[in-house]
Amino acid sequence: MQTIQHFINGEYTPSASGQTFEKRSPLDNRLIARVAEGGQAEVDAAVAAARAALRGDWSRMSTEKRVAMLHAVADEITRRFDDFVAAEEADTGQPHHVIAHAFVPRGAANFKIFADVIKNVATEAFQMDTPDGRGALNYAIRKPKGVIGVISPWNAPFLLMTWKVGPALACGNTVVVKPSEETPATAALLGEVMNAVGVPKGVYNVVHGFGPAAAGEFITRHDGVDAITFTGETRTGAAIMKAAADGIRDVSFELGGKNAGIVFADCDFDAAVDGIFRSAFLNTGQVCLGTERVYVERPLFDRFVQALKLRCESVKYGRPKDAGANYGPLISQEHKRKVLSYYERAVAEGATVVTGGGVPPLPAELAEGAWVQPTMWTGLPETATVVREEIFGPCCHLRPFDSEEEVLALANDNRYGLSTTIWTRDLGRAHRMADGVEVGITWINSWFLRDLRTPFGGSKQSGIGREGGVHSLEFYTDLRNVCIKY
Ligand code: NAD
């Protein structure tokens, strides 16, 4: 069994108290690691290391060298690819192909893309008139914001954590990361990479532990932390915002979603079925951009429901590397209980269960794992709990619609506004829908097709701010004006 420690000032350390918590496999509930449980002492040490690094070698390093170092981080992740894939598989139990082809490569890309952004970015300049006629020049400079608290979730842990650490370091900041208590392994492993390529001590720090009244909250309340970037649930975002308010610490939030998938009758049918299937069930439905509400134009409704049902019923449960396995467990027993309680609620509120709705029959060795069936419902009103609340599981409700106006109103009738996937061959309609739907990201005839230069984030209660490409600079740098009198 593995022991996972904090990574503070370039060294792996246990908690001062010696306290640890258990990490169990989602596949079979077996104990796979004991993880150091950080508290105020570890957060204080990590913040102190990050502050010292901010004033030390890291701030004196040329941009060219910093950029080269972040490329080296990406290359070292690629060299240690199998270790990262194995660590992520152990923590999440998700299929090998998802982790190896999508999540871990994106983790490496997150360092390269932002290193290249910072190399090429320009700032504005204004010449101005002055009363004495001599004039003045204004220009802007970008400086690192300082110590960034990075609080990340468990659903694609390495990708989501590096999506924040990459731009933060590229902009010259230092970080204190609190990975999810469910997925500590890849954040810990990244410390070895930082040391291997010579990133100065204290630039990248990791404190493991829990959220409320624990390591997570202590970071958000710490005077030595200048800004907080957070991905997770909307209600956690609200708690962090309150904690950050005392120190006027800036926040960037990527929060929950209750995303609509919209299928028009003129779509490419097979592509739409495949796209909606992936958007609802990839990563066992644990994707913030995933679809939990599906609206299908009435003439296509029955055929679509049947085709999606077939896809759900053909998933192959299994361990990450089992031959043909394409569907993993939920992250934990706790999350399984939550998802199953929604499954029960759907039935209690009158849903027709098209498929799934419970725990799949599995071999004895997996019986203790966090497995649930992919589940589809129809027949619920829009007021039903499972149509309104984010479940973050492998499930969706499907409802027919008759017009563009109707489906736009249905899609927008939710407090979240993260993403939408729309399936149609009518270009005019695609543009109208993209213009009307209240979300941060609209995919037309695709889903989760990501160009890392684009603004990423949620509208409404799905987030605050945008990250990606040059947009990340808005959060990770302090933009300052310099005015020179001629
Ligand atoms: P969560 O909010 O429970 O936890 C996220 C992180 O916050 C964890 O590290 C946790 O320990 C920490 N935390 C919890 N309470 C805290 C507090 N009071 N102070 C400081 N830290 C605290 O979220 P989760 O269950 O890990 O992740 C699932 C959620 O994340 C879903 O709602 C999903 O939609 C969202 N998500 C959003 C995006 C996006 O880009 N918008 C991406 C992935 C996941």
Coordinates of C-alpha atoms and ligand atoms in Angstrom, one line a residue:
M1 CA 0.0 0.0 0.0
Q2 CA 1.2 3.5 -1.0
T3 CA 1.9 6.4 1.4
I4 CA 1.2 9.8 -0.1
Q5 CA 2.8 12.8 1.5
H6 CA 2.6 16.6 1.1
F7 CA 5.1 18.3 -1.2
I8 CA 6.3 21.4 0.5
N9 CA 9.4 23.4 -0.5
G10 CA 10.6 20.7 -2.9
E11 CA 10.4 17.9 -0.3
Y12 CA 7.9 15.2 0.5
T13 CA 6.8 15.5 4.1
P14 CA 4.3 13.9 6.4
S15 CA 1.9 16.0 8.5
A16 CA 3.3 17.4 11.7
S17 CA 0.6 15.6 13.6
G18 CA 1.3 12.4 11.8
Q19 CA -2.4 12.3 10.8
T20 CA -3.4 10.4 7.6
F21 CA -6.6 9.5 5.8
E22 CA -7.5 6.5 3.7
K23 CA -7.8 6.4 -0.1
R24 CA -9.9 3.5 -1.2
S25 CA -10.2 2.1 -4.8
P26 CA -13.5 3.0 -6.5
L27 CA -13.2 -0.4 -8.3
D28 CA -13.6 -2.6 -5.2
N29 CA -13.3 -0.4 -2.1
R30 CA -9.9 -1.8 -1.3
L31 CA -7.5 0.4 0.7
I32 CA -4.8 1.6 -1.8
A33 CA -3.1 4.5 0.0
R34 CA -2.7 6.3 3.2
V35 CA -2.6 10.1 2.6
A36 CA -1.0 12.7 4.9
E37 CA -3.8 14.9 6.2
G38 CA -2.8 18.5 6.2
G39 CA -4.0 21.2 8.6
Q40 CA -3.1 24.8 9.4
A41 CA 0.6 23.9 10.1
E42 CA 1.1 22.3 6.6
V43 CA -0.8 25.2 4.9
D44 CA 1.4 27.7 6.8
A45 CA 4.6 25.9 5.7
A46 CA 3.5 25.6 2.1
V47 CA 2.4 29.3 1.9
A48 CA 5.7 30.4 3.5
A49 CA 7.6 28.3 0.9
A50 CA 5.6 29.7 -1.9
R51 CA 6.1 33.3 -0.7
A52 CA 9.9 32.8 -0.4
A53 CA 10.1 31.3 -3.9
L54 CA 8.1 34.2 -5.2
R55 CA 10.9 36.6 -4.0
G56 CA 13.7 34.2 -4.9
D57 CA 15.0 32.4 -8.0
W58 CA 11.6 32.1 -9.6
S59 CA 11.1 35.9 -9.8
R60 CA 14.7 36.5 -11.0
M61 CA 14.4 33.8 -13.7
S62 CA 14.1 35.2 -17.3
T63 CA 10.9 34.6 -19.1
E64 CA 12.8 32.5 -21.6
K65 CA 14.2 30.2 -19.0
R66 CA 10.8 29.9 -17.2
V67 CA 9.1 29.0 -20.5
A68 CA 11.8 26.4 -21.3
M69 CA 11.4 25.0 -17.8
L70 CA 7.6 24.5 -18.3
H71 CA 8.3 22.8 -21.6
A72 CA 10.6 20.5 -19.7
V73 CA 7.9 19.8 -17.1
A74 CA 5.6 18.8 -20.0
D75 CA 8.3 16.6 -21.5
E76 CA 9.0 14.9 -18.2
I77 CA 5.3 14.2 -17.7
T78 CA 5.4 12.6 -21.1
R79 CA 8.5 10.6 -20.2
R80 CA 6.7 9.4 -17.0
F81 CA 3.5 8.9 -18.9
D82 CA 2.8 5.4 -17.6
D83 CA 3.3 6.4 -14.0
F84 CA 0.8 9.3 -14.3
V85 CA -1.7 7.0 -16.1
A86 CA -1.3 4.3 -13.4
A87 CA -1.7 6.9 -10.6
E88 CA -4.9 8.3 -12.2
E89 CA -6.3 4.9 -12.9
A90 CA -5.8 3.8 -9.3
D91 CA -7.5 7.0 -8.0
T92 CA -10.5 7.1 -10.3
G93 CA -10.9 3.6 -11.7
Q94 CA -11.7 5.1 -15.1
P95 CA -11.0 3.2 -18.4
H96 CA -7.3 3.2 -19.5
H97 CA -8.1 4.7 -23.0
V98 CA -9.9 7.8 -21.4
I99 CA -7.0 8.5 -19.1
A100 CA -4.2 7.6 -21.5
H101 CA -5.6 9.3 -24.6
A102 CA -7.4 12.3 -23.1
F103 CA -6.6 13.2 -19.5
V104 CA -2.9 12.7 -19.0
P105 CA -1.8 14.1 -22.4
R106 CA -3.9 17.2 -21.6
G107 CA -2.0 17.5 -18.3
A108 CA 1.2 17.8 -20.2
A109 CA -0.3 20.2 -22.8
N110 CA -1.5 22.5 -20.1
F111 CA 2.2 23.4 -19.3
K112 CA 3.2 23.9 -23.0
I113 CA 0.3 26.0 -24.1
F114 CA 0.5 28.6 -21.4
A115 CA 4.3 28.7 -21.6
D116 CA 3.8 29.6 -25.3
V117 CA 1.1 32.2 -24.5
I118 CA 3.3 34.1 -22.1
K119 CA 6.1 34.2 -24.6
N120 CA 4.0 35.9 -27.3
V121 CA 1.7 38.2 -25.3
A122 CA 1.7 42.0 -25.8
T123 CA 0.2 44.7 -23.7
E124 CA -1.4 48.0 -24.7
A125 CA 0.2 51.4 -25.0
F126 CA -1.4 54.9 -25.3
Q127 CA 0.2 58.2 -26.2
M128 CA -1.7 61.1 -24.5
D129 CA -1.8 64.9 -24.8
T130 CA -0.8 66.9 -21.8
P131 CA -1.6 70.6 -21.0
D132 CA 2.0 71.7 -21.6
G133 CA 1.9 70.2 -25.1
R134 CA 4.8 67.7 -24.4
G135 CA 2.6 64.6 -24.1
A136 CA 3.1 61.3 -22.3
L137 CA 3.2 57.7 -23.0
N138 CA 1.2 55.1 -21.1
Y139 CA 2.0 51.4 -21.3
A140 CA 0.9 48.4 -19.3
I141 CA 3.0 45.7 -17.7
R142 CA 1.9 42.3 -16.4
K143 CA 3.3 41.1 -13.1
P144 CA 2.7 37.8 -11.3
K145 CA -0.2 38.0 -9.0
G146 CA 1.6 36.3 -6.2
V147 CA 0.9 33.0 -4.4
I148 CA -2.1 31.3 -6.0
G149 CA -4.2 28.8 -4.0
V150 CA -5.3 26.0 -6.4
I151 CA -8.3 23.9 -5.2
S152 CA -9.2 21.2 -7.5
P153 CA -11.8 18.4 -7.8
W154 CA -11.6 14.6 -8.4
N155 CA -13.4 14.1 -11.7
A156 CA -10.4 14.6 -14.1
P157 CA -7.9 15.4 -11.4
F158 CA -4.6 15.7 -13.3
L159 CA -6.1 17.6 -16.3
L160 CA -8.1 20.1 -14.0
M161 CA -5.2 20.7 -11.6
T162 CA -2.6 21.4 -14.3
W163 CA -5.1 23.6 -16.2
K164 CA -4.6 26.0 -13.3
V165 CA -1.0 25.2 -12.3
G166 CA 0.3 25.6 -15.9
P167 CA -0.9 29.2 -16.4
A168 CA -0.2 30.2 -12.8
L169 CA 3.5 29.2 -13.1
A170 CA 3.8 30.5 -16.7
C171 CA 2.8 33.9 -15.4
G172 CA 5.5 33.8 -12.7
N173 CA 3.3 33.0 -9.7
T174 CA 3.9 30.2 -7.2
V175 CA 1.2 27.8 -6.1
V176 CA -0.2 25.9 -3.1
V177 CA -2.4 23.1 -4.4
K178 CA -5.0 21.3 -2.5
P179 CA -6.1 18.3 -4.7
S180 CA -9.3 16.6 -4.0
E181 CA -9.1 14.2 -1.0
E182 CA -10.4 11.5 -3.4
T183 CA -7.6 11.9 -5.9
P184 CA -4.2 12.8 -4.3
A185 CA -1.9 10.7 -6.4
T186 CA -1.1 12.7 -9.6
A187 CA -0.6 16.0 -7.7
A188 CA 1.9 14.3 -5.5
L189 CA 3.7 12.7 -8.5
L190 CA 4.0 16.1 -10.2
G191 CA 6.4 17.1 -7.4
E192 CA 8.9 14.5 -8.6
V193 CA 8.6 16.1 -12.1
M194 CA 9.2 19.6 -10.7
N195 CA 12.3 18.4 -8.9
A196 CA 13.6 16.4 -11.9
V197 CA 13.6 19.4 -14.2
G198 CA 14.9 21.9 -11.6
V199 CA 11.9 24.0 -10.8
P200 CA 13.0 26.0 -7.8
K201 CA 11.9 24.8 -4.4
G202 CA 8.7 26.3 -3.1
V203 CA 7.3 27.1 -6.6
Y204 CA 4.9 24.1 -6.6
N205 CA 3.5 22.9 -3.2
V206 CA 0.9 20.4 -2.5
V207 CA -1.0 20.0 0.8
H208 CA -3.4 17.1 1.0
G209 CA -6.5 17.0 3.0
F210 CA -10.2 18.0 3.2
G211 CA -12.1 21.1 2.4
P212 CA -14.3 22.8 5.1
A213 CA -12.5 23.7 8.3
A214 CA -9.5 21.9 6.9
A215 CA -6.6 22.4 4.5
G216 CA -8.8 23.7 1.7
E217 CA -10.5 26.3 3.8
F218 CA -7.2 27.3 5.5
I219 CA -5.7 28.1 2.1
T220 CA -8.7 30.2 1.1
R221 CA -8.4 32.2 4.4
H222 CA -4.6 32.5 4.4
D223 CA -3.2 36.1 4.4
G224 CA -0.2 34.9 2.4
V225 CA -2.4 33.7 -0.5
D226 CA -3.1 36.4 -3.1
A227 CA -5.7 34.7 -5.3
I228 CA -7.7 31.5 -5.4
T229 CA -8.6 29.4 -8.4
F230 CA -11.2 26.7 -7.8
T231 CA -12.9 24.0 -9.7
G232 CA -15.7 22.2 -8.0
E233 CA -19.3 22.5 -6.8
T234 CA -21.2 25.8 -6.9
R235 CA -21.9 25.7 -3.2
T236 CA -18.2 25.2 -2.4
G237 CA -17.5 28.2 -4.6
A238 CA -19.9 30.2 -2.5
A239 CA -18.1 29.1 0.7
I240 CA -14.7 30.0 -0.8
M241 CA -15.9 33.4 -2.0
K242 CA -16.9 34.2 1.6
A243 CA -13.6 33.1 2.9
A244 CA -11.7 35.0 0.3
A245 CA -13.7 38.2 0.9
D246 CA -11.9 39.1 4.2
G247 CA -8.6 39.4 2.4
I248 CA -10.1 40.8 -0.8
R249 CA -8.5 37.8 -2.5
D250 CA -9.3 37.4 -6.2
V251 CA -11.2 34.3 -7.2
S252 CA -11.6 32.3 -10.5
F253 CA -14.3 29.7 -10.3
E254 CA -15.2 26.8 -12.6
L255 CA -18.4 25.4 -11.0
G256 CA -21.2 23.0 -11.6
G257 CA -23.5 22.5 -14.6
K258 CA -26.8 21.0 -15.6
N259 CA -26.1 21.0 -19.3
A260 CA -28.6 20.6 -22.0
G261 CA -28.1 18.5 -25.1
I262 CA -30.3 19.6 -28.0
V263 CA -31.1 17.3 -30.9
F264 CA -32.9 18.6 -33.9
A265 CA -34.7 16.3 -36.4
D266 CA -32.4 17.4 -39.2
C267 CA -29.2 16.2 -37.4
D268 CA -26.8 13.5 -38.5
F269 CA -28.6 10.8 -36.4
D270 CA -25.7 8.5 -35.7
A271 CA -23.3 11.3 -34.9
A272 CA -25.9 12.8 -32.5
V273 CA -26.5 9.5 -30.7
D274 CA -22.8 9.0 -30.3
G275 CA -22.2 12.6 -29.2
I276 CA -25.0 12.6 -26.6
F277 CA -24.0 9.2 -25.4
R278 CA -20.4 10.4 -24.8
S279 CA -21.6 13.7 -23.3
A280 CA -23.8 11.9 -20.8
F281 CA -21.8 8.9 -19.9
L282 CA -18.1 9.5 -20.5
N283 CA -16.2 9.2 -17.2
T284 CA -19.3 7.6 -15.8
G285 CA -21.1 11.0 -16.1
Q286 CA -18.6 12.7 -13.9
V287 CA -17.8 15.6 -16.3
C288 CA -18.8 19.1 -15.5
L289 CA -19.5 19.7 -19.2
G290 CA -21.7 16.5 -19.4
T291 CA -25.3 16.4 -20.5
E292 CA -28.0 15.5 -17.9
R293 CA -30.9 17.1 -19.8
V294 CA -31.6 15.9 -23.4
Y295 CA -34.2 17.6 -25.6
V296 CA -35.0 15.8 -28.8
E297 CA -37.2 17.2 -31.6
R298 CA -40.5 15.2 -31.5
P299 CA -40.3 13.4 -34.8
L300 CA -37.0 11.9 -33.8
F301 CA -37.7 11.3 -30.1
D302 CA -38.7 7.6 -29.9
R303 CA -36.0 6.5 -32.3
F304 CA -33.4 8.5 -30.5
V305 CA -34.4 7.2 -27.1
Q306 CA -34.2 3.6 -28.4
A307 CA -30.7 4.2 -30.0
L308 CA -29.3 5.8 -26.8
K309 CA -30.8 3.0 -24.7
L310 CA -29.0 0.4 -26.8
R311 CA -25.7 2.2 -26.3
C312 CA -26.2 2.3 -22.5
E313 CA -27.0 -1.3 -22.4
S314 CA -23.9 -2.3 -24.3
V315 CA -21.3 -0.7 -21.9
K316 CA -18.7 -3.0 -20.7
Y317 CA -17.9 -2.7 -17.0
G318 CA -14.4 -3.5 -15.9
R319 CA -11.1 -2.5 -14.4
P320 CA -9.2 0.2 -16.4
K321 CA -7.1 -2.2 -18.4
D322 CA -9.6 -5.1 -18.8
A323 CA -10.0 -5.9 -22.5
G324 CA -12.9 -4.0 -23.9
A325 CA -13.8 -2.3 -20.7
N326 CA -15.2 1.2 -21.5
Y327 CA -17.1 2.1 -18.4
G328 CA -15.8 2.7 -14.9
P329 CA -17.2 3.2 -11.4
L330 CA -18.1 6.4 -9.7
I331 CA -15.4 8.0 -7.6
S332 CA -16.5 6.8 -4.1
Q333 CA -19.0 5.0 -2.0
E334 CA -20.3 8.4 -0.8
H335 CA -20.9 9.6 -4.4
K336 CA -22.5 6.3 -5.2
R337 CA -25.0 6.8 -2.4
K338 CA -25.7 10.3 -3.7
V339 CA -26.3 9.2 -7.3
L340 CA -28.5 6.3 -6.2
S341 CA -30.6 8.6 -4.0
Y342 CA -31.3 10.6 -7.2
Y343 CA -32.2 7.4 -9.0
E344 CA -34.7 6.7 -6.3
R345 CA -36.0 10.3 -6.3
A346 CA -36.6 10.2 -10.1
V347 CA -38.8 7.1 -9.7
A348 CA -40.6 8.7 -6.7
E349 CA -41.3 11.8 -8.8
G350 CA -42.9 9.7 -11.6
A351 CA -40.1 9.0 -14.1
T352 CA -40.3 6.3 -16.7
V353 CA -37.0 4.4 -16.3
V354 CA -35.9 3.7 -19.9
T355 CA -32.8 1.8 -18.8
G356 CA -30.6 1.4 -15.7
G357 CA -31.7 2.9 -12.4
G358 CA -29.6 0.8 -10.0
V359 CA -26.4 -1.2 -9.4
P360 CA -25.3 -3.5 -12.2
P361 CA -24.8 -7.2 -11.5
L362 CA -21.0 -7.7 -11.3
P363 CA -18.4 -10.4 -10.4
A364 CA -17.9 -10.7 -6.7
E365 CA -14.4 -9.1 -6.9
L366 CA -16.0 -5.8 -8.0
A367 CA -19.2 -6.1 -5.8
E368 CA -17.9 -3.6 -3.2
G369 CA -17.0 -1.0 -5.8
A370 CA -18.8 2.3 -6.6
W371 CA -20.6 1.0 -9.6
V372 CA -24.0 2.2 -10.9
Q373 CA -25.8 1.6 -14.2
P374 CA -26.0 4.2 -16.9
T375 CA -29.6 5.5 -16.5
M376 CA -32.1 7.2 -18.8
W377 CA -35.4 8.7 -17.8
T378 CA -38.4 10.2 -19.6
G379 CA -41.7 11.6 -18.6
L380 CA -40.7 14.0 -15.9
P381 CA -41.8 17.7 -15.7
E382 CA -39.1 20.3 -15.8
T383 CA -39.7 20.9 -12.1
A384 CA -38.5 17.4 -11.1
T385 CA -35.4 17.3 -8.9
V386 CA -33.3 15.2 -11.4
V387 CA -34.1 17.7 -14.2
R388 CA -33.1 20.7 -12.1
E389 CA -30.2 19.6 -9.9
E390 CA -26.7 18.6 -11.0
I391 CA -26.3 14.9 -10.2
F392 CA -22.8 14.4 -11.6
G393 CA -23.5 10.7 -12.5
P394 CA -24.2 8.6 -15.5
C395 CA -27.8 9.7 -16.2
C396 CA -30.0 11.9 -18.2
H397 CA -33.6 12.9 -18.7
L398 CA -35.0 13.0 -22.2
R399 CA -37.9 15.2 -23.3
P400 CA -39.4 15.9 -26.7
F401 CA -39.8 19.5 -28.1
D402 CA -41.6 21.1 -31.0
S403 CA -39.9 24.4 -31.8
E404 CA -36.6 26.3 -31.5
E405 CA -38.2 28.9 -29.2
E406 CA -39.5 26.2 -26.9
V407 CA -36.2 24.3 -26.6
L408 CA -34.3 27.5 -26.1
A409 CA -36.5 28.4 -23.2
L410 CA -36.2 24.9 -21.7
A411 CA -32.4 24.9 -22.0
N412 CA -32.1 28.3 -20.4
D413 CA -34.5 27.6 -17.5
N414 CA -31.8 26.6 -15.1
R415 CA -29.5 28.4 -12.6
Y416 CA -26.4 26.9 -14.2
G417 CA -24.9 28.0 -17.5
L418 CA -21.8 25.9 -18.3
S419 CA -22.2 24.2 -21.7
T420 CA -24.5 23.0 -24.4
T421 CA -24.2 20.5 -27.2
I422 CA -26.5 21.1 -30.2
W423 CA -27.1 18.7 -33.1
T424 CA -28.4 20.1 -36.4
R425 CA -27.5 20.5 -40.1
D426 CA -29.1 23.9 -40.4
L427 CA -26.4 26.5 -40.1
G428 CA -28.7 29.4 -39.5
R429 CA -30.4 27.6 -36.7
A430 CA -27.0 26.6 -35.2
H431 CA -26.0 30.3 -35.1
R432 CA -29.4 31.4 -33.6
M433 CA -29.2 28.8 -30.9
A434 CA -25.6 29.6 -30.1
D435 CA -26.6 33.2 -29.8
G436 CA -29.5 32.5 -27.5
V437 CA -28.3 29.8 -25.2
E438 CA -27.0 31.1 -21.8
V439 CA -23.8 29.2 -21.4
G440 CA -20.1 29.7 -21.4
I441 CA -19.4 27.0 -24.1
T442 CA -21.6 25.9 -27.0
W443 CA -20.7 22.9 -29.1
I444 CA -22.4 22.4 -32.4
N445 CA -22.3 18.9 -33.8
S446 CA -19.6 18.0 -31.3
W447 CA -18.9 17.9 -27.6
F448 CA -15.8 18.4 -25.5
L449 CA -13.8 19.5 -28.5
R450 CA -11.3 21.8 -26.8
D451 CA -8.9 24.4 -28.2
L452 CA -6.9 25.5 -25.2
R453 CA -6.6 29.1 -26.6
T454 CA -10.3 29.7 -26.2
P455 CA -12.1 31.3 -23.2
F456 CA -13.3 28.5 -20.9
G457 CA -15.7 29.1 -18.1
G458 CA -19.4 29.1 -17.0
S459 CA -22.2 31.7 -17.2
K460 CA -24.8 32.2 -14.5
Q461 CA -24.0 30.0 -11.4
S462 CA -21.5 27.9 -13.3
G463 CA -18.5 30.1 -12.7
I464 CA -16.7 33.4 -12.4
G465 CA -14.1 34.5 -15.0
R466 CA -12.6 32.8 -18.0
E467 CA -9.4 30.8 -18.2
G468 CA -7.7 29.5 -21.4
G469 CA -5.1 31.1 -23.7
V470 CA -4.6 34.8 -23.1
H471 CA -7.8 34.9 -21.0
S472 CA -5.9 33.1 -18.2
L473 CA -3.6 36.1 -18.0
E474 CA -6.5 38.3 -16.7
F475 CA -6.5 36.2 -13.5
Y476 CA -3.0 35.1 -13.1
T477 CA -1.3 38.5 -13.6
D478 CA -1.6 41.9 -12.1
L479 CA -1.9 44.4 -15.0
R480 CA -0.2 47.7 -14.1
N481 CA -0.1 51.0 -15.9
V482 CA 3.1 53.1 -16.3
C483 CA 2.8 56.7 -17.4
I484 CA 5.9 58.6 -18.7
K485 CA 5.8 62.3 -19.2
Y486 CA 7.8 63.3 -22.3
Ligands
NAD1 P1 -16.2 19.9 -4.4 O1 -16.7 21.3 -4.4 O2 -16.8 19.0 -3.4 O3 -14.6 19.8 -4.0 C1 -13.7 20.5 -4.8 C2 -12.4 20.8 -4.0 O4 -12.8 21.8 -3.0 C3 -11.9 19.6 -3.2 O5 -10.5 19.7 -3.3 C4 -12.4 19.8 -1.8 O6 -11.6 19.3 -0.8 C5 -12.4 21.3 -1.7 N1 -13.3 22.0 -0.8 C6 -14.5 21.6 -0.4 N2 -15.0 22.4 0.5 C7 -14.1 23.4 0.6 C8 -14.1 24.7 1.4 N3 -15.1 25.0 2.2 N4 -13.0 25.5 1.3 C9 -12.0 25.1 0.5 N5 -12.0 24.0 -0.3 C10 -13.0 23.2 -0.2 O7 -16.3 19.3 -5.8 P2 -16.0 17.8 -6.3 O8 -17.1 17.0 -5.8 O9 -14.6 17.5 -6.0 O10 -16.2 18.0 -7.9 C11 -17.4 17.9 -8.6 C12 -17.9 19.2 -8.9 O11 -17.0 20.0 -9.7 C13 -19.2 19.2 -9.8 O12 -20.1 20.2 -9.3 C14 -18.7 19.6 -11.1 O13 -19.6 20.2 -12.0 C15 -17.6 20.6 -10.8 N6 -16.6 20.7 -11.9 C16 -16.7 21.9 -12.6 C17 -15.8 22.0 -13.7 C18 -15.8 23.3 -14.5 O14 -14.9 23.4 -15.3 N7 -16.8 24.1 -14.5 C19 -14.9 21.0 -14.0 C20 -14.9 19.9 -13.2 C21 -15.8 19.7 -12.1

